[in-house]
Amino acid sequence: PAKRLYDKTGRFDDLALKQGIRAYLRLNMADLLLAKNPKYAPYKSLLRLGDGCFNALNSLRLWWKKTSRPSNVRLAKFDEVDEDAWQFLKRHAPPTAFQRNRQALNWLLKNPWLSSDDLARKEQGRYQFSVYADHFEFVGLKIFEGDVLKAWMILACRNRALKIPYIFLQKGCEAMVAKEFENYMLSKGLYILTTYDSALRTHWQKHQGTFFLIRPFNRPYLISKALKSILPVREEIFQDGEGDCAFT
């Protein structure tokens, strides 16, 4: 809907179309449909019943597919980008259009853009954008194989959905990192993952893993015609959280 609005102005051109996936570990039609259109509100109880029945059966499938973590793989949480991590990021960063520095990433980690307190709940109706969620947090995770850092990421967990605003990983470890994502979602009771990272997207399109459904999902990037006229036109690479996307 937002892209159609920008297109109507005639002042913007397409810059890039980022291909991604939305992967479903558990069913949550009640929240998805209600967020899309309030006309489903009268059917909320029926939708939740359907979700519950499906997820009860699905839990058996997830139990069957769950695998233990290799003994040499470990996860570590962080709340700040330290010097060692920053050097890893610089070595494995793609040539992105945005180059957020260490200070910007630390600011992002320490300033979640949604609140779960009562004041935010009461104030939600005053704004055209979201200020409240039942649960929201940025989570910093490192994945090690032995003592070697293999992947560094900032996750955004909103209610039961997971996004990956920033991820930096060594080539060749996509399968291991993907499996750790699935295990993390299982352990945290998460339902849906959305990612536009090309390496992870390619892996999951070939190997569905523990997800029961994976759908293609695209994100368009636009540029004003005035700005395009003074900037060199090239194929841009974007991390999922760049621009204002870390806050949506």
Coordinates of C-alpha atoms in Angstrom, one line a residue:
P1 CA 0.0 0.0 0.0
A2 CA 2.8 2.5 0.8
K3 CA 4.5 1.9 -2.5
R4 CA 1.3 2.6 -4.4
L5 CA 1.0 5.9 -2.6
Y6 CA 4.5 6.9 -3.5
D7 CA 4.0 5.8 -7.1
K8 CA 0.9 8.0 -7.4
T9 CA 3.0 11.1 -6.6
G10 CA 5.1 10.5 -9.7
R11 CA 8.2 11.7 -7.8
F12 CA 9.8 8.4 -7.1
D13 CA 11.5 5.6 -9.1
D14 CA 12.3 2.0 -8.1
L15 CA 15.8 1.6 -6.7
A16 CA 15.8 -2.1 -5.8
L17 CA 13.5 -5.0 -5.2
K18 CA 14.8 -7.2 -2.4
Q19 CA 13.7 -10.9 -2.5
G20 CA 13.0 -12.5 0.8
I21 CA 11.0 -15.2 2.5
R22 CA 8.4 -15.5 5.2
A23 CA 8.8 -18.8 7.0
Y24 CA 6.1 -20.3 9.3
L25 CA 7.1 -22.5 12.3
R26 CA 3.7 -22.3 13.9
L27 CA 0.3 -21.0 12.8
N28 CA -1.0 -17.6 13.9
M29 CA -3.8 -16.7 11.6
A30 CA -5.8 -14.8 14.3
D31 CA -3.2 -12.1 14.7
L32 CA -2.2 -12.0 11.0
L33 CA -5.7 -11.6 9.7
L34 CA -6.8 -9.1 12.4
A35 CA -3.7 -7.0 11.7
K36 CA -4.5 -7.0 8.0
N37 CA -8.2 -6.2 8.2
P38 CA -10.5 -5.5 11.2
K39 CA -13.4 -7.2 9.4
Y40 CA -12.1 -10.5 10.8
A41 CA -12.6 -9.3 14.4
P42 CA -16.0 -11.2 14.8
Y43 CA -14.1 -14.5 14.0
K44 CA -11.3 -14.0 16.4
S45 CA -12.3 -16.8 18.7
L46 CA -12.8 -19.2 15.8
L47 CA -9.5 -18.3 14.3
R48 CA -7.7 -18.8 17.7
L49 CA -9.4 -22.2 18.0
G50 CA -8.1 -23.2 14.5
D51 CA -4.6 -22.0 15.4
G52 CA -4.7 -24.0 18.6
C53 CA -5.8 -27.2 16.9
F54 CA -3.2 -26.9 14.2
N55 CA -0.4 -26.0 16.6
A56 CA -1.3 -28.9 18.9
L57 CA -0.7 -31.3 16.0
N58 CA 2.2 -29.3 14.7
S59 CA 4.0 -29.6 18.1
L60 CA 4.5 -33.3 17.4
R61 CA 6.0 -32.5 14.0
L62 CA 8.4 -30.0 15.6
W63 CA 9.4 -32.4 18.4
W64 CA 10.2 -35.0 15.7
K65 CA 12.3 -32.6 13.6
K66 CA 14.1 -30.9 16.5
T67 CA 17.8 -31.8 16.6
S68 CA 20.4 -31.1 19.3
R69 CA 23.0 -28.5 18.9
P70 CA 26.5 -29.8 18.0
S71 CA 28.8 -29.8 21.1
N72 CA 31.2 -27.4 19.4
V73 CA 28.5 -24.8 18.5
R74 CA 27.4 -22.2 21.0
L75 CA 25.3 -19.0 21.1
A76 CA 26.3 -15.9 23.1
K77 CA 24.1 -12.9 23.7
F78 CA 25.5 -9.3 23.7
D79 CA 24.2 -5.8 24.4
E80 CA 27.0 -3.9 22.8
V81 CA 29.3 -4.1 19.8
D82 CA 32.7 -4.7 21.2
E83 CA 36.0 -4.2 19.3
D84 CA 36.4 -7.8 18.3
A85 CA 32.9 -7.9 16.9
W86 CA 33.4 -4.7 15.1
Q87 CA 36.5 -6.1 13.3
F88 CA 34.4 -9.2 12.4
L89 CA 31.7 -7.0 11.0
K90 CA 34.1 -5.0 8.8
R91 CA 35.6 -8.2 7.4
H92 CA 32.3 -9.8 6.5
A93 CA 30.1 -6.7 5.7
P94 CA 28.6 -6.8 2.2
P95 CA 29.1 -3.6 0.1
T96 CA 25.8 -2.1 1.4
A97 CA 24.3 1.2 0.4
F98 CA 24.2 2.2 4.1
Q99 CA 27.2 1.9 6.3
R100 CA 26.0 2.2 9.8
N101 CA 28.9 2.6 12.2
R102 CA 29.5 0.9 15.5
Q103 CA 27.9 3.8 17.5
A104 CA 24.7 3.5 15.4
L105 CA 24.4 -0.2 16.0
N106 CA 24.9 0.2 19.7
W107 CA 22.2 2.9 19.8
L108 CA 19.8 0.6 18.0
L109 CA 20.4 -2.2 20.6
K110 CA 19.8 0.1 23.5
N111 CA 16.7 1.9 22.2
P112 CA 13.9 -0.4 21.2
W113 CA 11.3 1.6 19.3
L114 CA 8.2 -0.1 20.8
S115 CA 7.2 -0.2 24.5
S116 CA 5.1 -2.8 26.4
D117 CA 4.1 -0.6 29.3
D118 CA 0.5 0.7 30.1
L119 CA 1.3 4.2 29.0
A120 CA 2.3 3.1 25.5
R121 CA -0.9 0.9 25.3
K122 CA -3.1 4.0 26.2
E123 CA -1.2 6.3 23.8
Q124 CA -1.3 4.0 20.8
G125 CA -4.5 5.4 19.4
R126 CA -3.0 8.9 19.1
Y127 CA -0.4 7.9 16.5
Q128 CA -0.5 6.7 12.9
F129 CA 2.5 4.5 13.7
S130 CA 3.0 1.8 16.3
V131 CA 4.3 2.6 19.7
Y132 CA 3.0 -0.5 21.6
A133 CA 3.6 -4.2 21.4
D134 CA 2.8 -7.0 23.8
H135 CA 6.5 -7.9 23.5
F136 CA 9.3 -6.3 21.7
E137 CA 13.1 -6.5 22.0
F138 CA 16.3 -6.2 20.0
V139 CA 18.5 -9.3 20.7
G140 CA 22.2 -9.4 19.9
L141 CA 23.5 -12.9 19.2
K142 CA 26.9 -14.4 18.3
I143 CA 27.3 -17.9 17.0
F144 CA 30.6 -19.6 17.6
E145 CA 32.0 -22.9 16.2
G146 CA 34.6 -23.8 18.7
D147 CA 36.2 -20.5 19.6
V148 CA 35.7 -19.1 16.1
L149 CA 33.0 -16.4 15.6
K150 CA 30.9 -17.5 12.6
A151 CA 28.0 -15.2 12.7
W152 CA 26.9 -11.9 14.4
M153 CA 23.4 -10.6 14.3
I154 CA 20.8 -8.2 15.7
L155 CA 17.3 -9.8 15.9
A156 CA 14.0 -8.0 16.3
C157 CA 11.4 -10.0 18.2
R158 CA 7.9 -8.6 18.1
N159 CA 5.3 -10.6 19.8
R160 CA 5.7 -14.0 18.1
A161 CA 7.5 -12.8 14.9
L162 CA 11.2 -12.6 14.3
K163 CA 13.1 -10.4 11.9
I164 CA 16.9 -10.0 11.3
P165 CA 17.8 -6.3 10.9
Y166 CA 21.5 -7.0 10.7
I167 CA 23.5 -10.2 10.1
F168 CA 27.1 -10.8 9.2
L169 CA 28.3 -14.3 8.7
Q170 CA 31.2 -16.3 7.2
K171 CA 30.6 -17.9 3.9
G172 CA 30.0 -21.6 4.1
C173 CA 28.3 -21.6 7.5
E174 CA 24.7 -20.8 6.2
A175 CA 23.4 -24.3 7.1
M176 CA 24.7 -24.2 10.6
V177 CA 23.4 -20.6 11.2
A178 CA 20.0 -21.5 9.7
K179 CA 19.6 -24.5 12.0
E180 CA 20.5 -22.3 15.0
F181 CA 17.7 -19.8 14.0
E182 CA 15.2 -22.7 13.9
N183 CA 16.3 -23.9 17.3
Y184 CA 16.2 -20.3 18.7
M185 CA 12.6 -19.9 17.5
L186 CA 11.6 -23.2 19.0
S187 CA 13.1 -22.3 22.3
K188 CA 11.4 -18.9 22.4
G189 CA 8.0 -19.9 21.2
L190 CA 8.3 -17.8 18.0
Y191 CA 6.0 -18.4 15.1
I192 CA 7.2 -16.5 12.0
L193 CA 10.5 -15.5 10.5
T194 CA 10.9 -12.8 7.8
T195 CA 14.3 -12.3 6.2
Y196 CA 15.7 -10.8 3.0
D197 CA 19.3 -12.1 3.6
S198 CA 20.2 -13.7 0.3
A199 CA 22.4 -16.5 1.8
L200 CA 19.7 -17.6 4.3
R201 CA 16.9 -17.2 1.8
T202 CA 18.7 -19.4 -0.7
H203 CA 19.3 -22.0 2.0
W204 CA 15.8 -22.2 3.2
Q205 CA 14.3 -22.3 -0.2
K206 CA 16.3 -25.4 -0.8
H207 CA 16.0 -26.9 2.6
Q208 CA 12.8 -26.1 4.4
G209 CA 14.1 -27.3 7.8
T210 CA 11.5 -27.3 10.6
F211 CA 9.2 -24.7 8.9
F212 CA 5.9 -26.1 7.7
L213 CA 5.5 -23.3 5.0
I214 CA 7.9 -20.9 3.3
R215 CA 6.5 -18.1 1.1
P216 CA 8.4 -15.7 -1.1
F217 CA 8.2 -12.1 0.1
N218 CA 9.6 -9.0 -1.6
R219 CA 10.4 -5.5 -0.4
P220 CA 10.7 -2.6 -2.8
Y221 CA 13.1 0.3 -2.3
L222 CA 12.3 3.6 -3.8
I223 CA 14.4 6.7 -4.5
S224 CA 13.2 10.2 -5.3
K225 CA 13.8 11.3 -8.9
A226 CA 15.5 14.5 -7.7
L227 CA 18.0 12.4 -5.6
K228 CA 18.4 9.9 -8.4
S229 CA 19.5 12.7 -10.8
I230 CA 22.5 13.6 -8.7
L231 CA 23.6 10.1 -7.4
P232 CA 25.2 7.4 -9.4
V233 CA 22.7 4.6 -10.3
R234 CA 23.9 1.2 -9.3
E235 CA 22.6 -2.1 -8.0
E236 CA 22.3 -1.6 -4.2
I237 CA 22.7 -4.2 -1.5
F238 CA 20.7 -3.6 1.7
Q239 CA 20.7 -5.3 5.1
D240 CA 17.2 -5.9 6.3
G241 CA 17.3 -3.1 8.9
E242 CA 18.8 -0.3 6.7
G243 CA 16.9 2.9 6.0
D244 CA 14.0 3.0 8.5
C245 CA 13.3 -0.7 8.2
A246 CA 14.9 -1.5 11.6
F247 CA 11.9 0.4 13.0
T248 CA 9.1 -1.3 11.1

